[in-house]
Tab-separated table of C-alpha atoms in Angstrom:
chain	number	residue	atom	x	y	z
A	406	THR	CA	-2.821	-16.355	-10.416
A	407	GLN	CA	-3.993	-18.923	-7.915
A	408	ARG	CA	-7.666	-19.825	-7.975
A	409	THR	CA	-9.667	-20.842	-4.930
A	410	THR	CA	-13.381	-21.255	-4.410
A	411	PRO	CA	-15.060	-19.515	-7.353
A	412	PRO	CA	-17.143	-16.515	-6.252
A	413	ALA	CA	-20.038	-14.886	-7.908
A	414	GLN	CA	-19.045	-12.461	-10.623
A	415	PRO	CA	-17.912	-9.279	-8.851
A	416	GLU	CA	-20.101	-6.250	-9.314
A	417	PRO	CA	-18.745	-3.393	-11.399
A	418	ALA	CA	-16.298	-1.520	-9.225
A	419	GLN	CA	-17.499	1.483	-7.304
A	420	ALA	CA	-14.070	2.405	-6.095
A	421	ALA	CA	-13.730	4.987	-3.417
A	422	PRO	CA	-10.427	6.767	-3.024
A	423	ALA	CA	-7.384	5.087	-1.707
A	424	GLN	CA	-5.607	6.651	1.230
A	425	ALA	CA	-7.130	9.709	2.724
A	426	LYS	CA	-7.333	11.276	6.030
A	427	ALA	CA	-9.739	11.351	8.796
A	428	PRO	CA	-10.387	13.460	11.818
A	429	ALA	CA	-7.667	14.064	14.345
A	430	LYS	CA	-8.121	14.951	17.989
A	431	THR	CA	-7.102	18.384	19.208
A	432	THR	CA	-7.444	20.237	22.457
A	433	ASP	CA	-8.106	23.735	21.167
A	434	ALA	CA	-10.450	23.268	18.224
A	435	PRO	CA	-13.227	20.922	17.193
A	436	THR	CA	-13.505	18.275	14.538
A	437	ASN	CA	-12.711	19.661	11.137
A	438	PRO	CA	-15.532	18.462	8.908
A	439	SER	CA	-15.660	19.321	5.239
A	440	THR	CA	-17.596	20.194	2.153
A	441	SER	CA	-20.655	18.895	0.419
A	442	THR	CA	-22.341	19.448	-2.880
A	443	ALA	CA	-25.654	20.370	-1.272
A	444	PRO	CA	-26.752	21.919	2.027
A	445	ALA	CA	-26.357	19.520	4.901
A	446	PRO	CA	-29.530	18.154	6.474
A	447	THR	CA	-30.629	19.516	9.810
A	448	ALA	CA	-31.503	16.022	10.914
A	449	LYS	CA	-30.367	12.516	10.162
A	450	THR	CA	-30.678	11.548	6.527
A	451	LYS	CA	-31.273	8.386	4.569
A	452	ARG	CA	-28.263	6.558	3.170
A	453	ARG	CA	-27.618	6.785	-0.546
A	454	SER	CA	-25.336	5.184	-3.069
A	455	GLY	CA	-24.652	5.143	-6.780
A	456	LEU	CA	-23.636	8.754	-7.462
A	457	PRO	CA	-20.825	9.480	-9.907
A	458	ARG	CA	-17.417	10.225	-8.450
A	459	PRO	CA	-14.830	12.548	-9.994
A	460	ALA	CA	-11.207	12.555	-8.993
A	461	VAL	CA	-9.838	14.727	-6.236
A	462	ILE	CA	-6.454	13.639	-4.971
A	463	ALA	CA	-3.786	15.583	-3.119
A	464	VAL	CA	-0.326	14.207	-2.649
A	465	VAL	CA	3.051	15.224	-1.286
A	466	LEU	CA	6.218	13.602	-2.520
A	467	VAL	CA	6.305	10.713	-0.063
A	468	THR	CA	5.419	7.040	-0.224
A	469	VAL	CA	1.840	6.316	-1.205
A	470	LEU	CA	1.415	4.012	1.766
A	471	VAL	CA	1.711	6.836	4.309
A	472	VAL	CA	-1.475	8.687	5.157
A	473	SER	CA	-1.931	11.636	7.470
A	474	GLY	CA	-4.964	13.118	9.152
A	475	VAL	CA	-3.334	16.504	9.543
A	476	ALA	CA	-5.446	18.193	6.884
A	477	TRP	CA	-8.766	16.995	8.255
A	478	ALA	CA	-8.280	18.366	11.730
A	479	GLY	CA	-4.668	19.281	12.144
A	480	ILE	CA	-4.517	22.358	9.929
A	481	ARG	CA	-5.798	24.350	12.874
A	482	PHE	CA	-2.528	23.667	14.726
A	483	LEU	CA	-0.596	25.812	12.303
A	484	GLY	CA	0.133	29.419	13.020
A	485	PRO	CA	-0.598	32.359	10.712
A	486	GLU	CA	1.404	32.709	7.546
A	487	SER	CA	2.459	35.926	5.889
A	488	PRO	CA	-0.209	37.420	3.587
A	489	PRO	CA	-0.458	35.786	0.172
A	490	ALA	CA	0.341	37.727	-2.943
A	491	ALA	CA	-2.117	36.043	-5.251
A	492	ARG	CA	-2.071	37.317	-8.799
A	493	PRO	CA	-4.750	37.054	-11.466
A	494	ALA	CA	-5.263	33.792	-13.265
A	495	GLU	CA	-4.009	33.356	-16.796
A	496	ASN	CA	-5.646	31.260	-19.487
A	497	ALA	CA	-8.549	30.588	-17.142
A	498	SER	CA	-11.281	28.284	-18.330
A	499	GLU	CA	-14.288	30.056	-19.828
A	500	THR	CA	-16.566	27.101	-19.112
A	501	PRO	CA	-16.129	25.611	-15.636
A	502	SER	CA	-16.169	21.847	-15.465
A	503	ALA	CA	-18.803	20.025	-13.454
A	504	GLY	CA	-18.219	20.417	-9.722
A	505	PRO	CA	-17.043	17.379	-7.791
A	506	THR	CA	-19.457	15.100	-6.023
A	507	THR	CA	-18.591	12.152	-3.851
A	508	ASN	CA	-19.880	8.648	-3.540
A	509	VAL	CA	-18.475	6.790	-0.585
A	510	ALA	CA	-18.289	3.047	-1.189
A	511	VAL	CA	-21.063	1.147	0.598
A	512	PRO	CA	-20.279	-2.476	1.558
A	513	ASP	CA	-22.519	-5.417	0.739
A	514	ALA	CA	-24.591	-6.798	3.613
A	515	ALA	CA	-23.246	-10.301	2.914
A	516	TRP	CA	-19.923	-9.461	4.598
A	517	ALA	CA	-21.774	-10.163	7.851
A	518	ASP	CA	-22.094	-13.818	6.780
A	519	GLY	CA	-18.370	-14.428	6.418
A	520	VAL	CA	-15.377	-13.860	4.133
A	521	HIS	CA	-13.625	-16.144	1.659
A	522	GLU	CA	-10.593	-15.827	-0.599
A	523	VAL	CA	-11.293	-15.870	-4.343
A	524	TRP	CA	-7.868	-15.360	-5.958
A	525	THR	CA	-4.285	-14.342	-5.245
A	526	LEU	CA	-1.645	-12.593	-7.308
A	527	ASN	CA	2.090	-12.728	-6.600
A	528	ALA	CA	3.533	-9.293	-7.272
A	529	GLY	CA	7.105	-10.256	-6.276
A	530	GLU	CA	8.459	-10.959	-2.808
A	531	LYS	CA	11.661	-8.942	-3.196
A	532	GLU	CA	10.043	-5.957	-4.852
A	533	ARG	CA	8.419	-3.007	-3.224
A	534	THR	CA	4.818	-2.926	-4.301
A	535	SER	CA	1.933	-0.481	-4.239
A	536	ILE	CA	-1.494	-0.865	-5.748
A	537	THR	CA	-4.342	1.320	-6.935
A	538	VAL	CA	-7.847	0.085	-7.691
A	539	VAL	CA	-9.979	2.197	-10.023
A	540	ASP	CA	-13.343	0.966	-11.267
A	541	ASP	CA	-12.665	-2.542	-12.613
A	542	GLN	CA	-8.895	-2.086	-12.944
A	543	LEU	CA	-6.083	-3.038	-10.558
A	544	PHE	CA	-2.749	-1.256	-11.070
A	545	VAL	CA	0.329	-2.839	-9.486
A	546	THR	CA	3.488	-0.726	-9.299
A	547	THR	CA	6.739	-2.442	-8.314
A	548	TYR	CA	10.214	-1.059	-7.836
A	549	THR	CA	13.427	-2.247	-6.200
A	550	PRO	CA	15.892	-0.462	-3.899
A	551	GLU	CA	18.610	-0.869	-6.550
A	552	SER	CA	17.382	2.197	-8.468
A	553	THR	CA	15.763	0.060	-11.135
A	554	PRO	CA	13.011	1.894	-13.021
A	555	ALA	CA	9.572	1.016	-11.724
A	556	SER	CA	7.107	-1.046	-13.697
A	557	VAL	CA	3.321	-0.799	-13.765
A	558	ILE	CA	0.993	-3.671	-14.631
A	559	ALA	CA	-2.746	-3.240	-15.192
A	560	TYR	CA	-5.240	-6.028	-14.547
A	561	SER	CA	-8.944	-6.250	-15.225
A	562	ILE	CA	-10.774	-7.432	-12.103
A	563	SER	CA	-14.246	-7.493	-13.638
A	564	GLY	CA	-14.210	-11.280	-13.979
A	565	ALA	CA	-13.764	-14.246	-11.676
A	566	GLU	CA	-9.976	-13.787	-11.645
A	567	PRO	CA	-7.591	-10.978	-12.674
A	568	GLU	CA	-6.699	-10.653	-16.349
A	569	LYS	CA	-3.508	-8.833	-17.338
A	570	GLN	CA	-4.152	-5.909	-19.691
A	571	TRP	CA	-0.746	-4.299	-20.172
A	572	GLU	CA	2.666	-3.684	-18.601
A	573	THR	CA	4.884	-0.632	-18.934
A	574	GLN	CA	8.335	0.394	-17.735
A	575	MET	CA	8.790	3.787	-16.130
A	576	ARG	CA	11.370	6.223	-17.446
A	577	ASP	CA	12.192	7.552	-13.994
A	578	MET	CA	13.389	5.732	-10.892
A	579	GLU	CA	10.651	7.032	-8.602
A	580	GLY	CA	7.724	4.671	-8.683
A	581	TYR	CA	5.195	5.771	-6.097
A	582	GLN	CA	1.644	6.244	-7.284
A	583	ARG	CA	0.129	9.678	-6.920
A	584	GLY	CA	-3.392	8.944	-8.024
A	585	VAL	CA	-5.678	9.231	-11.017
A	586	TRP	CA	-6.155	12.221	-13.339
A	587	GLY	CA	-8.841	11.682	-15.939
A	588	ASP	CA	-7.707	8.788	-18.139
A	589	TYR	CA	-4.224	8.830	-16.616
A	590	LEU	CA	-2.569	7.075	-13.707
A	591	ILE	CA	0.006	9.389	-12.123
A	592	VAL	CA	3.176	7.528	-11.133
A	593	GLY	CA	6.169	9.584	-10.063
A	594	GLY	CA	6.602	12.309	-12.677
A	595	GLU	CA	4.859	10.394	-15.447
A	596	LEU	CA	1.344	9.962	-16.792
A	597	ILE	CA	0.307	6.404	-17.651
A	598	SER	CA	-2.665	5.865	-19.952
A	599	ARG	CA	-5.130	3.637	-18.131
A	600	SER	CA	-6.309	2.108	-21.399
A	601	ASP	CA	-3.017	1.006	-23.003
A	602	GLY	CA	-0.145	1.805	-20.607
A	603	GLN	CA	1.506	4.436	-22.813
A	604	ASN	CA	3.519	6.809	-20.629
A	605	THR	CA	4.405	10.470	-21.077
A	606	ARG	CA	6.023	13.139	-18.933
A	607	ALA	CA	3.723	15.049	-16.637
A	608	PRO	CA	3.482	18.770	-17.497
A	609	TRP	CA	4.540	19.811	-13.993
A	610	SER	CA	8.151	19.608	-12.852
A	611	ASP	CA	9.001	18.385	-9.334
A	612	PRO	CA	6.136	20.041	-7.446
A	613	ASP	CA	6.143	19.964	-3.667
A	614	VAL	CA	2.470	19.107	-3.738
A	615	LEU	CA	0.106	17.896	-6.444
A	616	ILE	CA	-3.661	18.224	-6.087
A	617	VAL	CA	-6.077	16.662	-8.573
A	618	ILE	CA	-9.650	17.932	-8.533
A	619	ASN	CA	-11.871	16.416	-11.161
A	620	ASP	CA	-10.062	17.023	-14.451
A	621	THR	CA	-7.808	19.732	-12.979
A	622	ALA	CA	-4.311	19.100	-11.618
A	623	ILE	CA	-2.788	21.820	-9.412
A	624	ALA	CA	0.954	21.756	-8.742
A	625	CYS	CA	2.446	24.010	-6.045
A	626	ARG	CA	6.061	24.694	-5.109
A	627	LYS	CA	7.739	26.205	-2.084
A	628	SER	CA	8.251	29.337	-4.158
A	629	ASN	CA	4.466	29.823	-3.638
A	630	ALA	CA	3.742	29.352	-7.339
A	631	CYS	CA	0.713	27.186	-8.112
A	632	GLU	CA	-0.221	26.165	-11.659
A	633	ALA	CA	-3.124	24.181	-13.093
A	634	TRP	CA	-3.687	21.871	-16.076
A	635	ARG	CA	-6.667	19.947	-17.509
A	636	SER	CA	-6.466	16.215	-18.216
A	637	SER	CA	-8.180	16.777	-21.576
A	638	ASP	CA	-5.131	18.766	-22.739
A	639	PRO	CA	-2.227	18.013	-20.378
A	640	ALA	CA	0.262	20.165	-22.275
A	641	SER	CA	-1.664	23.440	-21.832
A	642	ARG	CA	-1.558	25.317	-18.548
A	643	VAL	CA	-4.937	26.853	-17.710
A	644	TRP	CA	-4.010	29.177	-14.867
A	645	SER	CA	-1.154	30.267	-12.616
A	646	ILE	CA	-1.308	32.058	-9.268
A	647	THR	CA	0.769	32.891	-6.217
A	648	ALA	CA	-0.623	31.262	-3.077
A	649	GLU	CA	1.627	32.122	-0.167
A	650	GLY	CA	1.176	29.918	2.862
A	651	TRP	CA	-0.086	26.815	1.046
A	652	GLN	CA	2.590	24.821	2.906
A	653	ALA	CA	0.237	24.863	5.904
A	654	LEU	CA	-1.685	22.085	4.197
A	655	LEU	CA	1.332	19.816	4.392
A	656	GLY	CA	1.139	19.573	8.158
A	657	ILE	CA	4.073	18.987	10.449
A	658	ASP	CA	5.091	15.716	8.783
A	659	GLY	CA	4.896	16.767	5.141
A	660	MET	CA	2.406	14.019	4.300
A	661	ARG	CA	-0.681	13.787	2.157
A	662	PHE	CA	-3.362	16.331	2.951
A	663	ASP	CA	-6.285	15.192	0.841
A	664	SER	CA	-9.558	15.309	2.738
A	665	ARG	CA	-12.989	16.882	2.707
A	666	THR	CA	-11.594	19.810	4.649
A	667	ASN	CA	-10.224	22.032	1.922
A	668	VAL	CA	-12.591	21.777	-1.058
A	669	HIS	CA	-15.988	23.488	-1.174
A	670	ALA	CA	-18.161	21.946	-3.887
A	671	GLY	CA	-21.235	24.007	-4.634
A	672	GLU	CA	-22.155	26.207	-7.577
A	673	ARG	CA	-18.428	26.837	-7.789
A	674	THR	CA	-15.651	24.442	-6.859
A	675	ILE	CA	-13.302	26.327	-4.538
A	676	ILE	CA	-10.192	25.035	-2.787
A	677	ALA	CA	-8.430	26.506	0.235
A	678	LEU	CA	-4.796	26.348	-0.844
A	679	SER	CA	-3.922	27.873	2.523
A	680	PRO	CA	-5.744	29.579	5.415
A	681	LYS	CA	-5.030	32.775	3.496
A	682	THR	CA	-6.079	31.923	-0.046
A	683	LEU	CA	-9.211	30.453	-1.612
A	684	VAL	CA	-9.040	29.586	-5.319
A	685	ASP	CA	-11.752	28.827	-7.865
A	686	VAL	CA	-10.543	25.543	-9.344
A	687	ASP	CA	-11.996	26.218	-12.796
A	688	THR	CA	-11.008	29.843	-13.341
A	689	GLY	CA	-8.062	30.431	-11.008
A	690	GLU	CA	-9.822	33.408	-9.400
A	691	THR	CA	-8.439	33.963	-5.902
A	692	PHE	CA	-10.101	35.207	-2.718
A	693	ASP	CA	-7.722	36.778	-0.212
A	694	LEU	CA	-8.304	35.940	3.466
A	695	SER	CA	-4.924	37.188	4.699
A	696	PRO	CA	-6.182	40.377	6.439
A	697	ASP	CA	-8.019	38.227	8.991
A	698	ASP	CA	-5.007	36.092	9.881
A	699	TYR	CA	-6.903	32.796	10.103
A	700	ALA	CA	-5.038	29.730	11.304
A	701	SER	CA	-7.370	27.359	9.427
A	702	VAL	CA	-10.400	27.267	7.164
A	703	THR	CA	-12.694	24.253	7.019
A	704	ALA	CA	-15.153	23.615	4.196
A	705	THR	CA	-18.824	23.050	5.028
A	706	THR	CA	-21.865	22.418	2.870
A	707	ASP	CA	-22.603	26.129	2.573
A	708	GLY	CA	-19.157	27.729	2.742
A	709	TRP	CA	-16.374	27.689	5.305
A	710	VAL	CA	-15.682	27.963	9.023
A	711	ALA	CA	-12.467	29.863	9.739
A	712	TYR	CA	-10.565	29.742	13.036
A	713	ASN	CA	-8.051	32.296	14.325
A	714	GLY	CA	-7.009	30.580	17.555
A	715	SER	CA	-9.856	31.848	19.699
A	716	GLU	CA	-12.844	32.709	17.514
A	717	TYR	CA	-14.660	30.997	14.656
A	718	THR	CA	-16.038	32.855	11.632
A	719	ILE	CA	-18.667	31.539	9.229
A	720	LEU	CA	-17.752	32.445	5.658
A	721	SER	CA	-19.533	32.249	2.328
A	722	PRO	CA	-17.973	30.038	-0.376
A	723	THR	CA	-15.962	33.027	-1.622
A	724	GLY	CA	-14.870	34.174	1.840
A	725	GLU	CA	-17.387	36.854	2.853
A	726	LYS	CA	-17.975	37.017	6.621
A	727	LYS	CA	-21.423	35.963	7.829
A	728	ASP	CA	-21.150	35.417	11.602
A	729	THR	CA	-18.750	34.605	14.440
A	730	PHE	CA	-18.873	32.323	17.485
A	731	ARG	CA	-16.673	30.783	20.177
A	732	ALA	CA	-16.330	27.329	21.681
A	733	GLY	CA	-18.712	26.713	24.573
A	734	SER	CA	-18.403	24.715	27.765
A	735	GLY	CA	-20.471	21.879	26.310
A	736	TRP	CA	-17.987	21.031	23.593
A	737	ASP	CA	-16.028	17.792	24.103
A	738	PRO	CA	-12.906	17.631	21.888
A	739	ASP	CA	-12.826	13.836	22.259
A	740	LYS	CA	-16.261	13.399	20.675
A	741	GLN	CA	-16.484	14.123	16.985
A	742	PHE	CA	-18.807	14.036	14.033
A	743	GLY	CA	-18.339	10.858	11.992
A	744	ALA	CA	-18.935	11.142	8.271
A	745	THR	CA	-21.190	8.543	6.631
A	746	PRO	CA	-22.169	8.052	2.964
A	747	SER	CA	-25.403	9.985	3.479
A	748	GLN	CA	-23.975	12.702	5.723
A	749	GLU	CA	-20.421	13.494	4.770
A	750	TRP	CA	-20.196	17.055	6.148
A	751	PRO	CA	-22.080	19.356	8.484
A	752	SER	CA	-23.478	22.712	7.562
A	753	SER	CA	-21.878	25.773	9.120
A	754	GLU	CA	-24.689	25.968	11.689
A	755	GLN	CA	-24.297	22.295	12.602
A	756	TYR	CA	-20.569	22.890	13.023
A	757	ARG	CA	-21.416	25.851	15.230
A	758	GLY	CA	-23.806	23.814	17.374
A	759	HIS	CA	-21.120	21.198	17.935
A	760	VAL	CA	-18.531	23.787	18.992
A	761	GLU	CA	-20.824	25.935	21.125
A	762	GLU	CA	-22.918	23.250	22.832
A	763	GLY	CA	-21.374	19.897	21.970
A	764	ASP	CA	-24.524	19.110	19.983
A	765	LEU	CA	-24.187	16.078	17.706
A	766	SER	CA	-27.857	15.071	17.769
A	767	TRP	CA	-28.030	15.873	14.056
A	768	ALA	CA	-25.171	13.486	13.214
A	769	GLU	CA	-25.906	10.034	11.837
A	770	ALA	CA	-22.646	8.820	13.404
A	771	SER	CA	-20.416	10.161	16.155
A	772	VAL	CA	-17.026	8.917	17.272
A	773	SER	CA	-15.068	9.234	20.516
A	774	TYR	CA	-11.303	8.705	20.417
A	775	THR	CA	-9.162	7.712	23.395
A	776	GLY	CA	-5.698	6.295	23.918
A	777	LEU	CA	-3.975	8.383	21.289
A	778	GLY	CA	-0.573	6.983	20.408
A	779	LYS	CA	1.678	5.920	17.584
A	780	ASP	CA	0.439	2.322	17.837
A	781	GLY	CA	-3.217	3.150	17.364
A	782	CYS	CA	-6.305	4.507	19.021
A	783	ASP	CA	-9.320	3.221	20.902
A	784	VAL	CA	-12.603	4.296	19.346
A	785	SER	CA	-16.241	4.271	20.354
A	786	ILE	CA	-18.534	4.563	17.332
A	787	SER	CA	-22.208	5.414	17.829
A	788	PHE	CA	-24.486	4.697	14.876
A	789	ASP	CA	-28.241	4.134	14.678
A	790	GLY	CA	-28.539	3.109	18.330
A	791	THR	CA	-25.515	0.785	18.227
A	792	THR	CA	-22.136	1.430	19.834
A	793	ILE	CA	-18.968	-0.268	18.599
A	794	GLU	CA	-15.947	-0.336	20.905
A	795	SER	CA	-12.741	-1.138	19.040
A	796	ARG	CA	-9.122	-0.266	18.397
A	797	ILE	CA	-7.873	1.083	15.102
A	798	GLU	CA	-4.231	0.893	14.120
A	799	SER	CA	-2.229	4.005	13.315
A	800	THR	CA	-1.755	4.710	9.616
A	801	GLY	CA	1.333	6.874	9.761
A	802	THR	CA	4.051	8.086	12.063
A	803	ASN	CA	1.541	9.037	14.747
A	804	CYS	CA	-2.105	8.555	15.576
A	805	MET	CA	-3.463	11.672	13.928
A	806	ALA	CA	-4.948	9.696	11.042
A	807	TYR	CA	-8.288	8.012	11.609
A	808	PRO	CA	-10.980	6.523	9.390
A	809	SER	CA	-12.535	9.411	7.554
A	810	VAL	CA	-15.847	7.678	6.830
A	811	TYR	CA	-17.935	5.077	8.640
A	812	SER	CA	-19.780	3.292	5.857
A	813	PRO	CA	-22.658	0.932	6.771
A	814	SER	CA	-24.324	-1.506	4.400
A	815	GLU	CA	-27.711	-0.381	3.094
A	816	GLY	CA	-29.615	-2.453	5.649
A	817	GLY	CA	-27.267	-1.761	8.552
A	818	GLU	CA	-25.756	-5.256	8.736
A	819	VAL	CA	-22.074	-4.248	8.620
A	820	MET	CA	-19.980	-1.133	9.183
A	821	MET	CA	-16.614	-0.357	7.592
A	822	ALA	CA	-14.182	2.324	8.737
A	823	LEU	CA	-12.664	3.802	5.584
A	824	LEU	CA	-9.750	6.088	4.844
A	825	ASP	CA	-10.705	7.741	1.587
A	826	SER	CA	-9.809	10.548	-0.754
A	827	PRO	CA	-13.415	11.674	-0.999
A	828	PHE	CA	-13.449	12.964	-4.574
A	829	SER	CA	-11.264	10.298	-6.150
A	830	PRO	CA	-12.346	7.213	-8.111
A	831	GLU	CA	-9.730	5.155	-6.271
A	832	SER	CA	-10.814	2.515	-3.785
A	833	ALA	CA	-11.079	3.394	-0.116
A	834	ARG	CA	-8.710	1.816	2.367
A	835	ILE	CA	-10.472	-0.304	4.984
A	836	MET	CA	-9.147	0.213	8.504
A	837	LYS	CA	-11.636	-2.041	10.292
A	838	ALA	CA	-14.958	-3.749	9.601
A	839	TRP	CA	-17.631	-4.977	12.004
A	840	THR	CA	-21.014	-6.669	12.085
A	841	LEU	CA	-23.519	-4.262	13.608
A	842	ALA	CA	-25.780	-6.913	15.152
A	843	ASP	CA	-23.113	-8.186	17.557
A	844	GLN	CA	-20.292	-5.640	17.007
A	845	ARG	CA	-17.941	-8.438	15.934
A	846	GLU	CA	-14.806	-7.556	13.987
A	847	ILE	CA	-14.762	-8.997	10.462
A	848	THR	CA	-11.487	-10.784	9.714
A	849	PHE	CA	-9.891	-11.945	6.470
A	850	PRO	CA	-8.273	-15.410	6.214
A	851	GLY	CA	-4.545	-15.230	5.548
A	852	SER	CA	-4.324	-11.451	6.026
A	853	ASN	CA	-4.322	-9.006	8.915
A	854	THR	CA	-4.159	-5.253	9.375
A	855	GLU	CA	-0.623	-5.379	10.775
A	856	LYS	CA	0.984	-6.473	7.517
A	857	SER	CA	-1.710	-5.935	4.886
A	858	ILE	CA	-3.589	-2.994	3.438
A	859	PHE	CA	-7.217	-3.570	2.422
A	860	TYR	CA	-9.220	-1.753	-0.261
A	861	LEU	CA	-12.958	-1.872	-0.908
A	862	ALA	CA	-12.881	-2.301	-4.693
A	863	ASN	CA	-16.660	-2.559	-4.917
A	864	PRO	CA	-19.415	-3.502	-2.460
A	865	SER	CA	-18.662	-7.231	-2.752
A	866	LEU	CA	-14.934	-7.276	-3.545
A	867	ILE	CA	-12.021	-6.429	-1.242
A	868	ILE	CA	-8.417	-6.341	-2.470
A	869	ALA	CA	-5.622	-6.828	0.101
A	870	LEU	CA	-1.920	-6.110	-0.387
A	871	ASP	CA	0.577	-7.839	1.915
A	872	TYR	CA	3.306	-5.220	1.815
A	873	GLN	CA	5.911	-7.610	3.237
A	874	SER	CA	5.532	-10.333	0.603
A	875	GLY	CA	3.942	-8.379	-2.237
A	876	ARG	CA	1.028	-10.816	-2.456
A	877	VAL	CA	-2.317	-9.418	-3.605
A	878	THR	CA	-5.432	-11.261	-2.406
A	879	ALA	CA	-9.075	-10.773	-3.376
A	880	TYR	CA	-11.917	-11.517	-0.962
A	881	ALA	CA	-15.656	-11.878	-1.468
A	882	PRO	CA	-18.429	-11.982	1.151
A	883	GLY	CA	-19.928	-15.226	2.409
A	884	LYS	CA	-18.328	-18.490	3.404
A	885	GLY	CA	-17.729	-19.559	-0.201
């Protein structure tokens, strides 16, 4: 490694998930907010930090660097699927695991005072590189186009510079990282022990989509079969169901669909595997929504909001109908609710107020998107009496992916736009950062958003990957 100005010892990592999705603009349905672990406030709430974060990751078999916002808001574009033929769960867990909670990373206020480089790591200029940051560990996966098996190196980043912990060679050629499952790093079709680098075959075989919720991994195939395993005993399948129509979650581009949209976390943790099928993550019990022919279901703090193309239905967590409503003349599809660490999702009634009347007075942050295009989008972010006008680069093949969370520092000095997998321990990807006092964009010496990907490893440590050179750079707040 190369050492530069020595920083203060980094705080223990509070990694937020790596690449996730954020709201997308649509012309026939509103922002698709998502779930919470407690009822949403009816008014603005105080920011919080420091809650534990379990792992919820959903991935399709594509490069880890591509992120799509289709699941957050784009699911509603998809037409009805044929009714699912869900069958009873087998080997379901008798004791459900703790439901997922989230803890969006909150940046340190000192980023407003400047940025300085603290160390660099050369991961190989000719190699294709991806990284994952989890707690105080940095995982670097490299692979070459010549079908050479990928390698994974783990570093501790708890000190003043990275310290190599272990290195392992993959058995398979595919080397993209899929996320974290308990004590394992998922790379291709293998499980890598985070503690010592030992690798074993994953229990699933070539799934079309893999979803990790807490300690449960769910693998689905185009045959409509979905199976689940626990990280505590990877070899034992805990349930198996048929979930027809789950492909709707893949979106039109077949990209990642992890977001707050499709997991309700309350007394029971329930996932919408499709607009037709809700599944209890712990037991495998299914709830059939197919008779109502919904085009999408969106998780809220107290259940779901389903949409059939013209009418919205408020549902309980297990799919019982509670009320219906339609979009009103006051709703502006360009103005959306912006999730923050203290207000990640609306309640069903707040969702309803937004759709019927365009009411976002309850939202801590709201965002207007203009100039949609493959090269990026213009955004206007309103937060605590301040408006930030900026442009955010596209994160995929189009501009349907936006920052899923706007995370301010505790005192309101800085704001970071984050793409996160909200229930994962992985670090959030930073799309842009600003000072709130003068709405100035925060820049990083030697790196830029056009050729680098930035991750908020903990409040006072940012890790950047230059995906052209393979160089990894760490930044700390202040002028150094």
